[in-house]
């Protein structure tokens, strides 16, 4: 972690120089044999109801290995994303943990 004291003493993170001078490698720089890429489609509107998804058209595109919906992940046993808040609410109220699916379910 960088602190004001460390910055005042000129202690930068070890990777900074190579990343800002173009000699570092980012995750997007790797290209391995058989490598696949993920693409997520986001809704055009917040909290909109999902009426339909043309899975057949997406699966028919060249190079597509897999098309997943929120329902597919829920059926495979993937639950909600964790909420890692380490404090109580106002007046000691317990933390509310609304469901946070990995991919949208219905909305």
CSV table of N, CA, C and O in Angstrom, one decimal:
chain,number,residue,atom,x,y,z
A,1,UNK,N,0.8,-1.2,0.0
A,1,UNK,CA,0.0,0.0,0.0
A,1,UNK,C,0.9,1.2,0.0
A,1,UNK,O,1.9,1.3,0.7
A,2,UNK,N,0.5,2.2,-0.8
A,2,UNK,CA,1.3,3.4,-0.9
A,2,UNK,C,0.8,4.4,0.2
A,2,UNK,O,-0.4,4.5,0.4
A,3,UNK,N,1.7,4.9,0.9
A,3,UNK,CA,1.4,5.9,2.0
A,3,UNK,C,2.0,7.2,1.6
A,3,UNK,O,2.9,7.3,0.8
A,4,UNK,N,1.5,8.3,2.3
A,4,UNK,CA,2.1,9.6,2.0
A,4,UNK,C,3.6,9.6,2.4
A,4,UNK,O,4.4,10.2,1.7
A,5,UNK,N,3.9,8.9,3.5
A,5,UNK,CA,5.3,8.8,3.9
A,5,UNK,C,6.2,8.1,2.8
A,5,UNK,O,7.2,8.6,2.4
A,6,UNK,N,5.7,7.0,2.3
A,6,UNK,CA,6.4,6.2,1.3
A,6,UNK,C,6.5,7.0,0.0
A,6,UNK,O,7.6,7.0,-0.7
A,7,UNK,N,5.5,7.8,-0.4
A,7,UNK,CA,5.6,8.6,-1.6
A,7,UNK,C,6.5,9.7,-1.4
A,7,UNK,O,7.3,10.1,-2.3
A,8,UNK,N,6.6,10.3,-0.2
A,8,UNK,CA,7.5,11.4,0.1
A,8,UNK,C,9.0,10.9,0.0
A,8,UNK,O,9.9,11.6,-0.4
A,9,UNK,N,9.2,9.6,0.3
A,9,UNK,CA,10.5,9.1,0.2
A,9,UNK,C,10.8,8.5,-1.2
A,9,UNK,O,11.9,8.0,-1.4
A,10,UNK,N,9.9,8.7,-2.1
A,10,UNK,CA,10.1,8.3,-3.5
A,10,UNK,C,10.0,6.8,-3.7
A,10,UNK,O,10.5,6.2,-4.6
A,11,UNK,N,9.2,6.1,-2.8
A,11,UNK,CA,9.0,4.7,-3.0
A,11,UNK,C,7.8,4.4,-3.8
A,11,UNK,O,6.7,4.5,-3.3
A,12,UNK,N,7.9,4.1,-5.1
A,12,UNK,CA,6.8,3.8,-5.9
A,12,UNK,C,6.6,2.3,-6.0
A,12,UNK,O,7.4,1.6,-5.5
A,13,UNK,N,5.5,1.9,-6.5
A,13,UNK,CA,5.2,0.5,-6.6
A,13,UNK,C,6.2,-0.1,-7.6
A,13,UNK,O,6.6,0.6,-8.6
A,14,UNK,N,6.6,-1.3,-7.5
A,14,UNK,CA,7.6,-1.9,-8.3
A,14,UNK,C,7.3,-1.9,-9.8
A,14,UNK,O,8.1,-1.8,-10.6
A,15,UNK,N,6.0,-2.1,-10.1
A,15,UNK,CA,5.6,-2.3,-11.5
A,15,UNK,C,5.4,-1.0,-12.2
A,15,UNK,O,5.2,-1.0,-13.5
A,16,UNK,N,5.3,0.1,-11.5
A,16,UNK,CA,5.0,1.4,-12.2
A,16,UNK,C,5.8,1.8,-13.4
A,16,UNK,O,5.3,2.1,-14.4
A,17,UNK,N,7.2,1.7,-13.2
A,17,UNK,CA,8.0,2.2,-14.3
A,17,UNK,C,7.8,1.3,-15.6
A,17,UNK,O,7.7,1.9,-16.6
A,18,UNK,N,7.7,0.0,-15.5
A,18,UNK,CA,7.6,-0.8,-16.7
A,18,UNK,C,6.2,-0.6,-17.3
A,18,UNK,O,6.1,-0.6,-18.5
A,19,UNK,N,5.2,-0.3,-16.5
A,19,UNK,CA,3.9,-0.2,-17.1
A,19,UNK,C,3.7,1.2,-17.8
A,19,UNK,O,3.1,1.3,-18.8
A,20,UNK,N,4.2,2.2,-17.2
A,20,UNK,CA,4.0,3.6,-17.8
A,20,UNK,C,5.0,3.8,-18.9
A,20,UNK,O,4.9,4.8,-19.7
A,21,UNK,N,6.1,3.0,-19.0
A,21,UNK,CA,7.0,3.2,-20.1
A,21,UNK,C,6.8,2.2,-21.3
A,21,UNK,O,7.5,2.2,-22.3
A,22,UNK,N,5.7,1.4,-21.2
A,22,UNK,CA,5.4,0.5,-22.3
A,22,UNK,C,6.1,-0.8,-22.3
A,22,UNK,O,6.0,-1.6,-23.3
A,23,UNK,N,6.9,-1.1,-21.3
A,23,UNK,CA,7.7,-2.3,-21.3
A,23,UNK,C,7.0,-3.4,-20.5
A,23,UNK,O,7.5,-4.5,-20.4
A,24,UNK,N,5.9,-3.1,-19.8
A,24,UNK,CA,5.2,-4.1,-19.0
A,24,UNK,C,4.2,-4.9,-19.9
A,24,UNK,O,3.9,-4.6,-21.1
A,25,UNK,N,3.6,-5.9,-19.3
A,25,UNK,CA,2.5,-6.7,-20.0
A,25,UNK,C,1.3,-6.7,-19.2
A,25,UNK,O,1.3,-7.0,-18.0
A,26,UNK,N,0.2,-6.3,-19.8
A,26,UNK,CA,-1.1,-6.3,-19.2
A,26,UNK,C,-1.8,-7.7,-19.6
A,26,UNK,O,-1.4,-8.4,-20.5
A,27,UNK,N,-2.9,-8.0,-18.9
A,27,UNK,CA,-3.6,-9.2,-19.2
A,27,UNK,C,-4.1,-9.3,-20.7
A,27,UNK,O,-4.0,-10.3,-21.3
A,28,UNK,N,-4.5,-8.1,-21.2
A,28,UNK,CA,-4.9,-8.1,-22.6
A,28,UNK,C,-3.8,-8.3,-23.6
A,28,UNK,O,-4.0,-8.5,-24.8
A,29,UNK,N,-2.5,-8.2,-23.1
A,29,UNK,CA,-1.4,-8.4,-24.0
A,29,UNK,C,-1.1,-9.9,-24.3
A,29,UNK,O,-0.4,-10.2,-25.2
A,30,UNK,N,-1.6,-10.8,-23.5
A,30,UNK,CA,-1.3,-12.2,-23.6
A,30,UNK,C,-2.2,-12.8,-24.8
A,30,UNK,O,-3.3,-12.5,-24.9
A,31,UNK,N,-1.6,-13.7,-25.5
A,31,UNK,CA,-2.3,-14.4,-26.6
A,31,UNK,C,-1.8,-15.8,-26.6
A,31,UNK,O,-0.8,-16.1,-27.2
A,32,UNK,N,-2.5,-16.7,-26.0
A,32,UNK,CA,-2.1,-18.1,-25.9
A,32,UNK,C,-2.9,-19.0,-26.8
A,32,UNK,O,-4.0,-18.7,-27.2
A,33,UNK,N,-2.3,-20.1,-27.2
A,33,UNK,CA,-3.0,-21.0,-28.1
A,33,UNK,C,-4.3,-21.5,-27.4
A,33,UNK,O,-4.3,-21.9,-26.3
A,34,UNK,N,-5.4,-21.5,-28.2
A,34,UNK,CA,-6.6,-22.0,-27.7
A,34,UNK,C,-7.3,-21.0,-26.7
A,34,UNK,O,-8.3,-21.4,-26.1
A,35,UNK,N,-6.8,-19.9,-26.6
A,35,UNK,CA,-7.3,-18.9,-25.7
A,35,UNK,C,-8.7,-18.4,-26.1
A,35,UNK,O,-9.0,-18.2,-27.3
A,36,UNK,N,-9.6,-18.3,-25.1
A,36,UNK,CA,-11.0,-17.8,-25.4
A,36,UNK,C,-11.2,-16.4,-24.7
A,36,UNK,O,-10.4,-16.1,-23.8
A,37,UNK,N,-12.1,-15.7,-25.2
A,37,UNK,CA,-12.4,-14.4,-24.6
A,37,UNK,C,-13.9,-14.3,-24.2
A,37,UNK,O,-14.7,-15.0,-24.8
A,38,UNK,N,-14.2,-13.6,-23.2
A,38,UNK,CA,-15.6,-13.4,-22.7
A,38,UNK,C,-16.1,-12.1,-23.2
A,38,UNK,O,-15.3,-11.1,-23.2
A,39,UNK,N,-17.3,-12.0,-23.4
A,39,UNK,CA,-18.0,-10.8,-23.8
A,39,UNK,C,-19.3,-10.7,-23.0
A,39,UNK,O,-20.1,-11.7,-23.1
A,40,UNK,N,-19.6,-9.7,-22.3
A,40,UNK,CA,-20.8,-9.5,-21.6
A,40,UNK,C,-21.7,-8.4,-22.2
A,40,UNK,O,-21.2,-7.4,-22.6
A,41,UNK,N,-22.9,-8.7,-22.4
A,41,UNK,CA,-23.9,-7.7,-23.0
A,41,UNK,C,-24.6,-7.1,-21.8
A,41,UNK,O,-25.2,-7.8,-21.0
A,42,UNK,N,-24.5,-5.8,-21.8
A,42,UNK,CA,-25.2,-5.1,-20.7
A,42,UNK,C,-26.5,-4.5,-21.2
A,42,UNK,O,-26.7,-4.2,-22.4
A,43,UNK,N,-27.4,-4.3,-20.3
A,43,UNK,CA,-28.7,-3.8,-20.6
A,43,UNK,C,-28.6,-2.3,-21.1
A,43,UNK,O,-27.7,-1.6,-20.6
A,44,UNK,N,-29.5,-1.9,-22.0
A,44,UNK,CA,-29.5,-0.5,-22.4
A,44,UNK,C,-30.2,0.4,-21.4
A,44,UNK,O,-30.0,1.6,-21.4
A,45,UNK,N,-31.0,-0.2,-20.5
A,45,UNK,CA,-31.7,0.5,-19.5
A,45,UNK,C,-31.6,-0.1,-18.1
A,45,UNK,O,-31.6,-1.4,-18.0
A,46,UNK,N,-31.5,0.7,-17.1
A,46,UNK,CA,-31.3,0.2,-15.8
A,46,UNK,C,-32.6,-0.5,-15.3
A,46,UNK,O,-33.7,0.0,-15.5
A,47,UNK,N,-32.5,-1.6,-14.7
A,47,UNK,CA,-33.6,-2.4,-14.1
A,47,UNK,C,-34.7,-2.7,-15.0
A,47,UNK,O,-35.9,-2.8,-14.7
A,48,UNK,N,-34.4,-2.9,-16.3
A,48,UNK,CA,-35.4,-3.2,-17.3
A,48,UNK,C,-35.7,-4.7,-17.3
A,48,UNK,O,-34.8,-5.5,-16.9
A,49,UNK,N,-36.9,-5.1,-17.6
A,49,UNK,CA,-37.3,-6.5,-17.7
A,49,UNK,C,-36.7,-7.1,-18.9
A,49,UNK,O,-36.8,-6.5,-20.0
A,50,UNK,N,-36.2,-8.3,-18.8
A,50,UNK,CA,-35.6,-9.0,-20.0
A,50,UNK,C,-36.8,-9.7,-20.6
A,50,UNK,O,-37.4,-10.6,-20.0
A,51,UNK,N,-37.1,-9.3,-21.8
A,51,UNK,CA,-38.3,-9.9,-22.5
A,51,UNK,C,-37.8,-11.1,-23.3
A,51,UNK,O,-38.5,-12.2,-23.4
A,52,UNK,N,-36.7,-11.0,-24.0
A,52,UNK,CA,-36.2,-12.1,-24.8
A,52,UNK,C,-34.7,-12.0,-25.1
A,52,UNK,O,-34.2,-10.8,-25.2
A,53,UNK,N,-34.1,-13.1,-25.4
A,53,UNK,CA,-32.7,-13.1,-25.8
A,53,UNK,C,-32.6,-14.1,-26.9
A,53,UNK,O,-33.0,-15.3,-26.7
A,54,UNK,N,-32.1,-13.8,-28.1
A,54,UNK,CA,-32.0,-14.7,-29.2
A,54,UNK,C,-30.7,-15.5,-29.1
A,54,UNK,O,-29.7,-15.2,-29.6
A,55,UNK,N,-30.8,-16.6,-28.3
A,55,UNK,CA,-29.7,-17.4,-28.0
A,55,UNK,C,-29.2,-18.2,-29.3
A,55,UNK,O,-28.0,-18.3,-29.5
A,56,UNK,N,-30.1,-18.6,-30.1
A,56,UNK,CA,-29.8,-19.3,-31.3
A,56,UNK,C,-28.9,-18.5,-32.2
A,56,UNK,O,-27.9,-18.9,-32.8
A,57,UNK,N,-29.2,-17.2,-32.4
A,57,UNK,CA,-28.4,-16.3,-33.2
A,57,UNK,C,-27.1,-16.1,-32.7
A,57,UNK,O,-26.1,-16.1,-33.4
A,58,UNK,N,-27.0,-15.9,-31.3
A,58,UNK,CA,-25.7,-15.7,-30.7
A,58,UNK,C,-24.8,-17.0,-30.8
A,58,UNK,O,-23.6,-16.9,-31.1
A,59,UNK,N,-25.4,-18.2,-30.6
A,59,UNK,CA,-24.7,-19.4,-30.7
A,59,UNK,C,-24.2,-19.8,-32.1
A,59,UNK,O,-23.2,-20.5,-32.3
A,60,UNK,N,-24.9,-19.2,-33.1
A,60,UNK,CA,-24.6,-19.5,-34.5
A,60,UNK,C,-23.4,-18.7,-35.0
A,60,UNK,O,-22.9,-19.0,-36.1
A,61,UNK,N,-23.0,-17.7,-34.3
A,61,UNK,CA,-21.9,-16.8,-34.8
A,61,UNK,C,-20.6,-17.6,-34.8
A,61,UNK,O,-20.4,-18.4,-33.9
A,62,UNK,N,-19.8,-17.3,-35.8
A,62,UNK,CA,-18.5,-18.0,-35.8
A,62,UNK,C,-17.6,-17.7,-34.6
A,62,UNK,O,-17.5,-16.6,-34.2
A,63,UNK,N,-17.0,-18.8,-34.1
A,63,UNK,CA,-16.1,-18.7,-33.0
A,63,UNK,C,-16.7,-18.7,-31.6
A,63,UNK,O,-16.0,-18.7,-30.6
A,64,UNK,N,-18.1,-18.6,-31.5
A,64,UNK,CA,-18.7,-18.6,-30.2
A,64,UNK,C,-18.7,-20.0,-29.6
A,64,UNK,O,-19.0,-21.0,-30.2
A,65,UNK,N,-18.2,-20.1,-28.4
A,65,UNK,CA,-18.0,-21.4,-27.7
A,65,UNK,C,-19.2,-21.7,-26.8
A,65,UNK,O,-19.6,-22.8,-26.6
A,66,UNK,N,-19.7,-20.6,-26.2
A,66,UNK,CA,-20.8,-20.8,-25.2
A,66,UNK,C,-21.5,-19.5,-25.0
A,66,UNK,O,-21.0,-18.4,-25.0
A,67,UNK,N,-22.8,-19.6,-24.8
A,67,UNK,CA,-23.7,-18.5,-24.5
A,67,UNK,C,-24.4,-18.8,-23.2
A,67,UNK,O,-25.1,-19.8,-23.1
A,68,UNK,N,-24.3,-18.0,-22.2
A,68,UNK,CA,-24.9,-18.2,-20.9
A,68,UNK,C,-25.9,-17.1,-20.6
A,68,UNK,O,-25.6,-15.9,-20.8
A,69,UNK,N,-26.9,-17.5,-19.9
A,69,UNK,CA,-27.9,-16.5,-19.3
A,69,UNK,C,-27.8,-16.6,-17.8
A,69,UNK,O,-27.3,-17.6,-17.3
A,70,UNK,N,-28.4,-15.7,-17.1
A,70,UNK,CA,-28.5,-15.8,-15.6
A,70,UNK,C,-29.2,-17.1,-15.2
A,70,UNK,O,-28.8,-17.7,-14.2
A,71,UNK,N,-30.2,-17.5,-15.9
A,71,UNK,CA,-30.9,-18.7,-15.6
A,71,UNK,C,-30.0,-20.0,-15.7
A,71,UNK,O,-30.1,-20.9,-14.9
A,72,UNK,N,-29.1,-20.0,-16.6
A,72,UNK,CA,-28.2,-21.1,-16.8
A,72,UNK,C,-27.2,-21.2,-15.6
A,72,UNK,O,-27.0,-22.3,-15.1
A,73,UNK,N,-26.7,-20.1,-15.1
A,73,UNK,CA,-25.8,-20.1,-14.0
A,73,UNK,C,-26.6,-20.4,-12.7
A,73,UNK,O,-26.0,-21.2,-11.9
A,74,UNK,N,-27.8,-20.0,-12.5
A,74,UNK,CA,-28.6,-20.3,-11.4
A,74,UNK,C,-28.9,-21.8,-11.3
A,74,UNK,O,-28.8,-22.5,-10.3
A,75,UNK,N,-29.2,-22.4,-12.5
A,75,UNK,CA,-29.5,-23.8,-12.6
A,75,UNK,C,-28.2,-24.6,-12.3
A,75,UNK,O,-28.3,-25.8,-11.8
A,76,UNK,N,-27.0,-24.1,-12.6
A,76,UNK,CA,-25.8,-24.8,-12.3
A,76,UNK,C,-25.3,-24.6,-10.9
A,76,UNK,O,-24.3,-25.2,-10.5
A,77,UNK,N,-26.1,-23.9,-10.1
A,77,UNK,CA,-25.8,-23.8,-8.6
A,77,UNK,C,-25.0,-22.5,-8.2
A,77,UNK,O,-24.6,-22.4,-7.1
A,78,UNK,N,-24.8,-21.6,-9.2
A,78,UNK,CA,-24.1,-20.3,-8.8
A,78,UNK,C,-25.1,-19.4,-8.1
A,78,UNK,O,-26.2,-19.1,-8.6
A,79,UNK,N,-24.8,-19.1,-6.9
A,79,UNK,CA,-25.7,-18.2,-6.1
A,79,UNK,C,-25.4,-16.7,-6.2
A,79,UNK,O,-24.8,-16.3,-7.3
A,80,UNK,N,-25.6,-16.0,-5.2
A,80,UNK,CA,-25.4,-14.6,-5.2
A,80,UNK,C,-23.9,-14.2,-5.0
A,80,UNK,O,-23.2,-15.0,-4.4
A,81,UNK,N,-23.5,-13.1,-5.5
A,81,UNK,CA,-22.2,-12.6,-5.2
A,81,UNK,C,-22.1,-12.2,-3.8
A,81,UNK,O,-23.1,-11.6,-3.2
A,82,UNK,N,-21.0,-12.4,-3.1
A,82,UNK,CA,-21.0,-12.0,-1.7
A,82,UNK,C,-20.9,-10.5,-1.4
A,82,UNK,O,-20.4,-9.8,-2.3
A,83,UNK,N,-21.5,-10.1,-0.3
A,83,UNK,CA,-21.3,-8.7,0.1
A,83,UNK,C,-20.4,-8.7,1.3
A,83,UNK,O,-20.8,-9.2,2.4
A,84,UNK,N,-19.2,-8.2,1.1
A,84,UNK,CA,-18.2,-8.3,2.2
A,84,UNK,C,-18.1,-7.0,3.0
A,84,UNK,O,-17.1,-6.3,2.9
A,85,UNK,N,-19.2,-6.6,3.6
A,85,UNK,CA,-19.1,-5.4,4.4
A,85,UNK,C,-18.9,-5.8,5.9
A,85,UNK,O,-19.7,-6.6,6.4
A,86,UNK,N,-17.9,-5.2,6.5
A,86,UNK,CA,-17.5,-5.6,7.9
A,86,UNK,C,-18.1,-4.7,8.9
A,86,UNK,O,-17.4,-4.4,9.9
A,87,UNK,N,-19.2,-4.1,8.7
A,87,UNK,CA,-19.8,-3.2,9.7
A,87,UNK,C,-21.3,-3.4,9.8
A,87,UNK,O,-21.9,-3.9,8.8
A,88,UNK,N,-21.9,-3.0,10.9
A,88,UNK,CA,-23.3,-3.1,11.1
A,88,UNK,C,-24.0,-1.8,10.6
A,88,UNK,O,-23.3,-0.8,10.4
A,89,UNK,N,-25.3,-1.9,10.4
A,89,UNK,CA,-26.0,-0.7,10.0
A,89,UNK,C,-26.3,0.2,11.1
A,89,UNK,O,-25.8,0.1,12.2
A,90,UNK,N,-27.1,1.2,10.9
A,90,UNK,CA,-27.5,2.2,11.8
A,90,UNK,C,-28.1,1.6,13.1
A,90,UNK,O,-29.0,0.7,12.9
A,91,UNK,N,-27.6,2.0,14.2
A,91,UNK,CA,-28.2,1.4,15.5
A,91,UNK,C,-27.9,-0.1,15.7
A,91,UNK,O,-28.7,-0.8,16.4
A,92,UNK,N,-26.9,-0.6,15.0
A,92,UNK,CA,-26.6,-2.0,15.2
A,92,UNK,C,-27.4,-2.9,14.3
A,92,UNK,O,-27.4,-4.2,14.4
A,93,UNK,N,-28.2,-2.4,13.4
A,93,UNK,CA,-29.0,-3.2,12.5
A,93,UNK,C,-28.1,-4.1,11.7
A,93,UNK,O,-27.0,-3.8,11.3
A,94,UNK,N,-28.6,-5.4,11.5
A,94,UNK,CA,-27.8,-6.4,10.8
A,94,UNK,C,-27.8,-6.0,9.3
A,94,UNK,O,-28.7,-5.4,8.8
A,95,UNK,N,-26.7,-6.4,8.7
A,95,UNK,CA,-26.5,-6.1,7.3
A,95,UNK,C,-27.6,-6.8,6.4
A,95,UNK,O,-27.8,-8.0,6.5
A,96,UNK,N,-28.2,-6.1,5.6
A,96,UNK,CA,-29.2,-6.7,4.6
A,96,UNK,C,-28.4,-7.2,3.4
A,96,UNK,O,-27.5,-6.4,2.9
A,97,UNK,N,-28.6,-8.4,3.0
A,97,UNK,CA,-27.9,-8.9,1.8
A,97,UNK,C,-28.9,-9.3,0.7
A,97,UNK,O,-29.3,-10.4,0.6
A,98,UNK,N,-29.3,-8.3,-0.1
A,98,UNK,CA,-30.2,-8.6,-1.2
A,98,UNK,C,-29.5,-9.6,-2.2
A,98,UNK,O,-28.2,-9.6,-2.3
A,99,UNK,N,-30.2,-10.3,-2.9
A,99,UNK,CA,-29.6,-11.2,-3.9
A,99,UNK,C,-28.9,-10.5,-5.0
A,99,UNK,O,-29.4,-9.4,-5.5
A,100,UNK,N,-27.7,-10.9,-5.3
A,100,UNK,CA,-26.9,-10.3,-6.3
A,100,UNK,C,-26.4,-11.4,-7.3
A,100,UNK,O,-25.3,-12.0,-7.1
A,101,UNK,N,-27.3,-11.8,-8.2
A,101,UNK,CA,-26.9,-12.9,-9.1
A,101,UNK,C,-25.7,-12.5,-10.0
A,101,UNK,O,-25.4,-11.3,-10.3
A,102,UNK,N,-24.9,-13.5,-10.4
A,102,UNK,CA,-23.8,-13.3,-11.2
A,102,UNK,C,-24.1,-12.6,-12.6
A,102,UNK,O,-23.5,-11.7,-13.0
A,103,UNK,N,-25.2,-13.1,-13.2
A,103,UNK,CA,-25.8,-12.5,-14.4
A,103,UNK,C,-27.3,-12.2,-14.1
A,103,UNK,O,-27.9,-12.9,-13.2
A,104,UNK,N,-27.8,-11.3,-14.8
A,104,UNK,CA,-29.2,-10.8,-14.5
A,104,UNK,C,-30.2,-12.0,-14.7
A,104,UNK,O,-30.1,-12.8,-15.5
A,105,UNK,N,-31.2,-12.0,-13.7
A,105,UNK,CA,-32.3,-12.9,-13.7
A,105,UNK,C,-33.6,-12.2,-13.9
A,105,UNK,O,-34.1,-11.6,-12.9
A,106,UNK,N,-34.2,-12.1,-15.0
A,106,UNK,CA,-35.4,-11.4,-15.2
A,106,UNK,C,-35.4,-9.9,-15.4
A,106,UNK,O,-36.2,-9.4,-16.1
A,107,UNK,N,-34.5,-9.3,-14.7
A,107,UNK,CA,-34.3,-7.8,-14.8
A,107,UNK,C,-32.9,-7.5,-14.9
A,107,UNK,O,-32.0,-8.1,-14.3
